[in-house]
XYZ file of N, CA, C and O in Angstrom:
392
model
N -79.076 -17.070 91.608
C -80.289 -16.949 92.385
C -81.032 -18.292 92.440
O -81.533 -18.674 93.476
N -81.083 -19.008 91.302
C -81.774 -20.296 91.277
C -81.085 -21.299 92.196
O -81.733 -22.084 92.867
N -79.743 -21.273 92.212
C -78.997 -22.180 93.075
C -79.303 -21.878 94.538
O -79.546 -22.776 95.336
N -79.310 -20.596 94.896
C -79.618 -20.194 96.267
C -81.016 -20.635 96.653
O -81.236 -21.167 97.749
N -81.976 -20.461 95.772
C -83.354 -20.889 96.027
C -83.416 -22.395 96.243
O -84.105 -22.881 97.131
N -82.670 -23.153 95.446
C -82.629 -24.614 95.591
C -82.048 -25.004 96.950
O -82.549 -25.913 97.605
N -80.990 -24.310 97.387
C -80.398 -24.605 98.693
C -81.381 -24.323 99.824
O -81.508 -25.123 100.758
N -82.068 -23.213 99.742
C -83.046 -22.869 100.781
C -84.154 -23.914 100.826
O -84.554 -24.368 101.897
N -84.639 -24.340 99.658
C -85.689 -25.361 99.601
C -85.219 -26.680 100.197
O -86.006 -27.434 100.763
N -83.910 -26.959 100.087
C -83.353 -28.188 100.639
C -83.042 -28.052 102.131
O -82.593 -29.005 102.759
N -83.257 -26.865 102.699
C -83.007 -26.659 104.121
C -81.568 -26.316 104.440
O -81.128 -26.430 105.575
N -80.806 -25.867 103.433
C -79.403 -25.517 103.637
C -79.297 -24.000 103.664
O -79.617 -23.330 102.690
N -78.856 -23.463 104.786
C -78.680 -22.024 104.924
C -77.200 -21.678 104.854
O -76.335 -22.536 105.015
N -76.932 -20.424 104.654
C -75.549 -19.963 104.608
C -74.873 -20.151 105.957
O -75.509 -20.044 106.995
N -73.571 -20.433 105.950
C -72.839 -20.574 107.196
C -72.533 -19.207 107.806
O -72.424 -19.066 109.004
N -72.370 -18.200 106.964
C -72.104 -16.832 107.400
C -72.797 -15.914 106.392
O -72.963 -16.259 105.247
N -73.186 -14.749 106.811
C -73.751 -13.798 105.864
C -75.256 -13.908 105.779
O -75.915 -14.375 106.700
N -75.799 -13.506 104.653
C -77.240 -13.505 104.484
C -77.763 -14.919 104.280
O -77.054 -15.791 103.789
N -79.007 -15.146 104.642
C -79.619 -16.459 104.488
C -79.666 -16.827 103.010
O -80.092 -16.038 102.174
N -79.201 -18.033 102.696
C -79.223 -18.507 101.322
C -78.019 -18.122 100.498
O -77.904 -18.506 99.349
N -77.089 -17.359 101.061
C -75.889 -16.958 100.346
C -74.898 -18.111 100.386
O -74.237 -18.354 101.380
N -74.779 -18.845 99.270
C -73.975 -20.065 99.252
C -72.498 -19.807 98.983
O -71.711 -20.740 98.973
N -72.118 -18.574 98.764
C -70.722 -18.306 98.421
C -69.767 -18.714 99.531
O -68.626 -19.075 99.274
N -70.215 -18.660 100.790
C -69.343 -19.039 101.890
C -69.822 -20.326 102.560
O -69.380 -20.678 103.633
N -70.696 -21.028 101.920
C -71.295 -22.213 102.507
C -70.293 -23.350 102.618
O -69.536 -23.627 101.686
N -70.300 -24.038 103.741
C -69.377 -25.151 103.961
C -69.568 -26.255 102.925
O -68.605 -26.921 102.538
N -70.785 -26.445 102.468
C -71.050 -27.448 101.437
C -70.287 -27.133 100.157
O -69.653 -28.010 99.561
N -70.315 -25.902 99.752
C -69.587 -25.504 98.544
C -68.079 -25.609 98.747
O -67.353 -26.044 97.864
N -67.612 -25.211 99.934
C -66.184 -25.302 100.208
C -65.723 -26.756 100.163
O -64.642 -27.059 99.657
N -66.542 -27.652 100.660
C -66.214 -29.073 100.632
C -66.158 -29.579 99.198
O -65.258 -30.340 98.822
N -67.096 -29.163 98.370
C -67.138 -29.576 96.970
C -65.910 -29.073 96.212
O -65.308 -29.804 95.429
N -65.545 -27.835 96.455
C -64.372 -27.275 95.799
C -63.117 -28.025 96.241
O -62.220 -28.296 95.438
N -63.065 -28.398 97.507
C -61.935 -29.177 98.008
C -61.826 -30.529 97.320
O -60.727 -30.974 96.964
N -62.970 -31.205 97.113
C -62.972 -32.476 96.390
C -62.454 -32.294 94.969
O -61.643 -33.076 94.484
N -62.939 -31.267 94.309
C -62.529 -30.970 92.933
C -61.016 -30.770 92.848
O -60.346 -31.354 91.998
N -60.489 -29.981 93.752
C -59.051 -29.718 93.736
C -58.254 -30.986 94.027
O -57.249 -31.253 93.370
N -58.694 -31.758 95.021
C -57.967 -32.965 95.410
C -58.053 -34.054 94.355
O -57.056 -34.684 94.007
N -59.262 -34.304 93.844
C -59.479 -35.422 92.922
C -59.084 -35.126 91.482
O -58.819 -36.041 90.718
N -59.046 -33.872 91.111
C -58.746 -33.551 89.712
C -57.524 -32.660 89.565
O -56.530 -33.067 88.981
N -57.592 -31.477 90.084
C -56.569 -30.468 89.810
C -55.184 -30.904 90.294
O -54.221 -30.911 89.531
N -55.084 -31.294 91.554
C -53.772 -31.671 92.094
C -53.319 -33.035 91.581
O -52.140 -33.243 91.325
N -54.240 -33.950 91.409
C -53.909 -35.313 91.007
C -53.404 -35.390 89.572
O -52.468 -36.112 89.278
N -54.030 -34.629 88.666
C -53.706 -34.758 87.242
C -52.809 -33.655 86.699
O -52.455 -33.676 85.533
N -52.417 -32.702 87.531
C -51.540 -31.628 87.087
C -50.123 -32.116 86.907
O -49.823 -33.261 87.202
N -49.212 -31.332 86.414
C -49.396 -29.928 86.037
C -50.169 -29.797 84.720
O -50.096 -30.661 83.859
N -50.880 -28.710 84.611
C -51.734 -28.456 83.458
C -50.985 -27.613 82.436
O -50.255 -26.706 82.777
N -51.194 -27.907 81.165
C -50.506 -27.185 80.088
C -51.271 -25.941 79.637
O -50.682 -24.970 79.194
N -52.615 -25.989 79.732
C -53.392 -24.839 79.262
C -54.742 -24.781 79.978
O -55.186 -25.757 80.579
N -55.365 -23.636 79.865
C -56.703 -23.452 80.417
C -57.693 -24.401 79.733
O -58.577 -24.954 80.377
N -57.524 -24.617 78.447
C -58.414 -25.523 77.702
C -58.334 -26.940 78.266
O -59.352 -27.630 78.361
N -57.137 -27.374 78.671
C -56.983 -28.701 79.272
C -57.754 -28.790 80.588
O -58.400 -29.794 80.873
N -57.680 -27.741 81.389
C -58.399 -27.715 82.668
C -59.908 -27.702 82.433
O -60.657 -28.409 83.110
N -60.359 -26.922 81.470
C -61.793 -26.844 81.179
C -62.342 -28.198 80.724
O -63.414 -28.615 81.169
N -61.633 -28.889 79.839
C -62.081 -30.195 79.367
C -62.078 -31.209 80.511
O -63.051 -31.955 80.698
N -61.017 -31.236 81.302
C -60.941 -32.163 82.434
C -62.030 -31.871 83.451
O -62.606 -32.789 84.038
N -62.348 -30.599 83.667
C -63.408 -30.221 84.605
C -64.757 -30.730 84.123
O -65.531 -31.293 84.900
N -65.050 -30.559 82.853
C -66.316 -31.048 82.301
C -66.417 -32.567 82.442
O -67.481 -33.098 82.813
N -65.323 -33.276 82.178
C -65.322 -34.732 82.324
C -65.524 -35.141 83.775
O -66.258 -36.081 84.080
N -64.871 -34.437 84.703
C -64.987 -34.749 86.132
C -66.409 -34.512 86.623
O -66.959 -35.318 87.357
N -67.018 -33.418 86.205
C -68.390 -33.107 86.617
C -69.355 -34.165 86.092
O -70.251 -34.616 86.820
N -69.168 -34.600 84.854
C -70.030 -35.645 84.291
C -69.880 -36.931 85.107
O -70.862 -37.555 85.467
N -68.652 -37.315 85.416
C -68.413 -38.515 86.232
C -69.013 -38.341 87.621
O -69.706 -39.224 88.124
N -68.779 -37.197 88.251
C -69.223 -36.945 89.619
C -70.742 -37.023 89.741
O -71.267 -37.565 90.706
N -71.452 -36.497 88.770
C -72.912 -36.465 88.828
C -73.588 -37.713 88.277
O -74.658 -38.093 88.751
N -73.002 -38.346 87.258
C -73.714 -39.394 86.527
C -73.135 -40.793 86.633
O -73.797 -41.749 86.236
N -71.919 -40.942 87.123
C -71.307 -42.266 87.175
C -70.851 -42.678 88.571
O -70.874 -43.861 88.901
N -70.419 -41.715 89.379
C -69.882 -41.996 90.710
C -70.947 -42.642 91.584
O -72.066 -42.172 91.678
N -70.596 -43.741 92.216
C -71.519 -44.400 93.137
C -71.347 -43.777 94.513
O -70.237 -43.672 95.025
N -72.448 -43.358 95.109
C -72.418 -42.641 96.381
C -73.011 -43.533 97.464
O -74.185 -43.894 97.412
N -72.205 -43.897 98.456
C -72.653 -44.841 99.488
C -73.804 -44.301 100.332
O -74.658 -45.072 100.762
N -73.855 -43.002 100.564
C -74.907 -42.436 101.417
C -76.290 -42.484 100.769
O -77.299 -42.308 101.448
N -76.349 -42.738 99.467
C -77.645 -42.786 98.773
C -77.880 -44.144 98.115
O -78.569 -44.245 97.107
N -77.291 -45.193 98.691
C -77.572 -46.542 98.213
C -76.695 -47.022 97.074
O -77.129 -47.845 96.264
N -75.487 -46.502 96.979
C -74.545 -46.913 95.930
C -75.089 -46.708 94.517
O -74.947 -47.560 93.644
N -75.733 -45.566 94.317
C -76.197 -45.172 92.991
C -75.636 -43.782 92.686
O -75.267 -43.047 93.599
N -75.561 -43.403 91.427
C -75.073 -42.057 91.083
C -76.046 -40.976 91.558
O -77.269 -41.205 91.617
N -75.534 -39.797 91.889
C -76.406 -38.702 92.329
C -77.516 -38.363 91.334
O -78.638 -38.065 91.740
N -77.242 -38.410 90.040
C -78.277 -38.077 89.056
C -79.434 -39.071 89.112
O -80.599 -38.697 88.952
N -79.117 -40.338 89.342
C -80.162 -41.354 89.457
C -80.980 -41.138 90.730
O -82.210 -41.239 90.720
N -80.315 -40.815 91.821
C -81.009 -40.542 93.087
C -81.943 -39.341 92.937
O -83.081 -39.363 93.414
N -81.469 -38.308 92.266
C -82.296 -37.119 92.051
C -83.524 -37.445 91.199
O -84.637 -36.997 91.493
N -83.340 -38.239 90.154
C -84.468 -38.619 89.295
C -85.504 -39.424 90.080
O -86.711 -39.207 89.934
N -85.038 -40.326 90.937
C -85.956 -41.114 91.777
C -86.705 -40.193 92.728
O -87.921 -40.318 92.903
N -86.005 -39.256 93.334
C -86.634 -38.307 94.255
C -87.754 -37.535 93.563
O -88.870 -37.441 94.068
N -87.453 -36.971 92.401
C -88.465 -36.186 91.695
C -89.618 -37.057 91.202
O -90.769 -36.618 91.188
N -89.329 -38.276 90.823
C -90.394 -39.174 90.386
C -91.349 -39.482 91.532
O -92.551 -39.634 91.328
N -90.830 -39.550 92.745
C -91.654 -39.845 93.914
C -92.407 -38.619 94.422
O -93.494 -38.741 94.955
N -91.833 -37.438 94.257
C -92.419 -36.229 94.827
C -93.123 -35.330 93.815
O -93.990 -34.553 94.182
N -92.749 -35.431 92.565
C -93.371 -34.619 91.524
C -93.488 -35.470 90.262
O -92.791 -35.232 89.279
N -94.331 -36.496 90.260
C -94.385 -37.437 89.146
C -94.576 -36.800 87.774
O -94.047 -37.289 86.792
N -95.288 -35.690 87.688
C -95.532 -35.062 86.393
C -94.353 -34.229 85.910
O -94.338 -33.782 84.772
N -93.303 -34.042 86.757
C -92.161 -33.234 86.372
C -90.849 -33.999 86.532
O -89.803 -33.411 86.709
N -90.873 -35.318 86.483
C -89.678 -36.120 86.714
C -88.672 -35.959 85.575
O -89.014 -36.127 84.417
N -87.408 -35.584 85.914
C -86.382 -35.493 84.873
C -85.916 -36.884 84.454
O -85.993 -37.831 85.204
N -85.453 -36.979 83.246
C -84.957 -38.266 82.731
C -83.556 -38.536 83.274
O -82.767 -37.614 83.427
N -83.254 -39.782 83.552
C -81.914 -40.177 83.977
C -81.051 -40.339 82.749
O -81.426 -41.009 81.791
N -79.897 -39.647 82.747
C -78.974 -39.768 81.617
C -77.687 -40.377 82.099
O -77.233 -40.108 83.190
N -77.098 -41.189 81.270
C -75.821 -41.806 81.622
C -74.834 -41.628 80.514
O -75.120 -41.531 79.393
């Protein structure tokens, strides 16, 4: 529910179905496609579920905190988000972690 609320606040509506239902959202489908292409298919075959879980956690940390994103000025998404909140909600700005 919190994720759906965040999407609605960002102006992202569902592609099909009820408003705010992100389960079929093109944004999510694109993200899942990146995950499969950049991690699952590239580094497989996998020996166990534990290996996939650890690799997924590492990929998510890299994707959010280290990956440089050209559309937001070649900075990591977490840094861009912290700057956004600092500018729009100075008293509630999250800390940037690396």
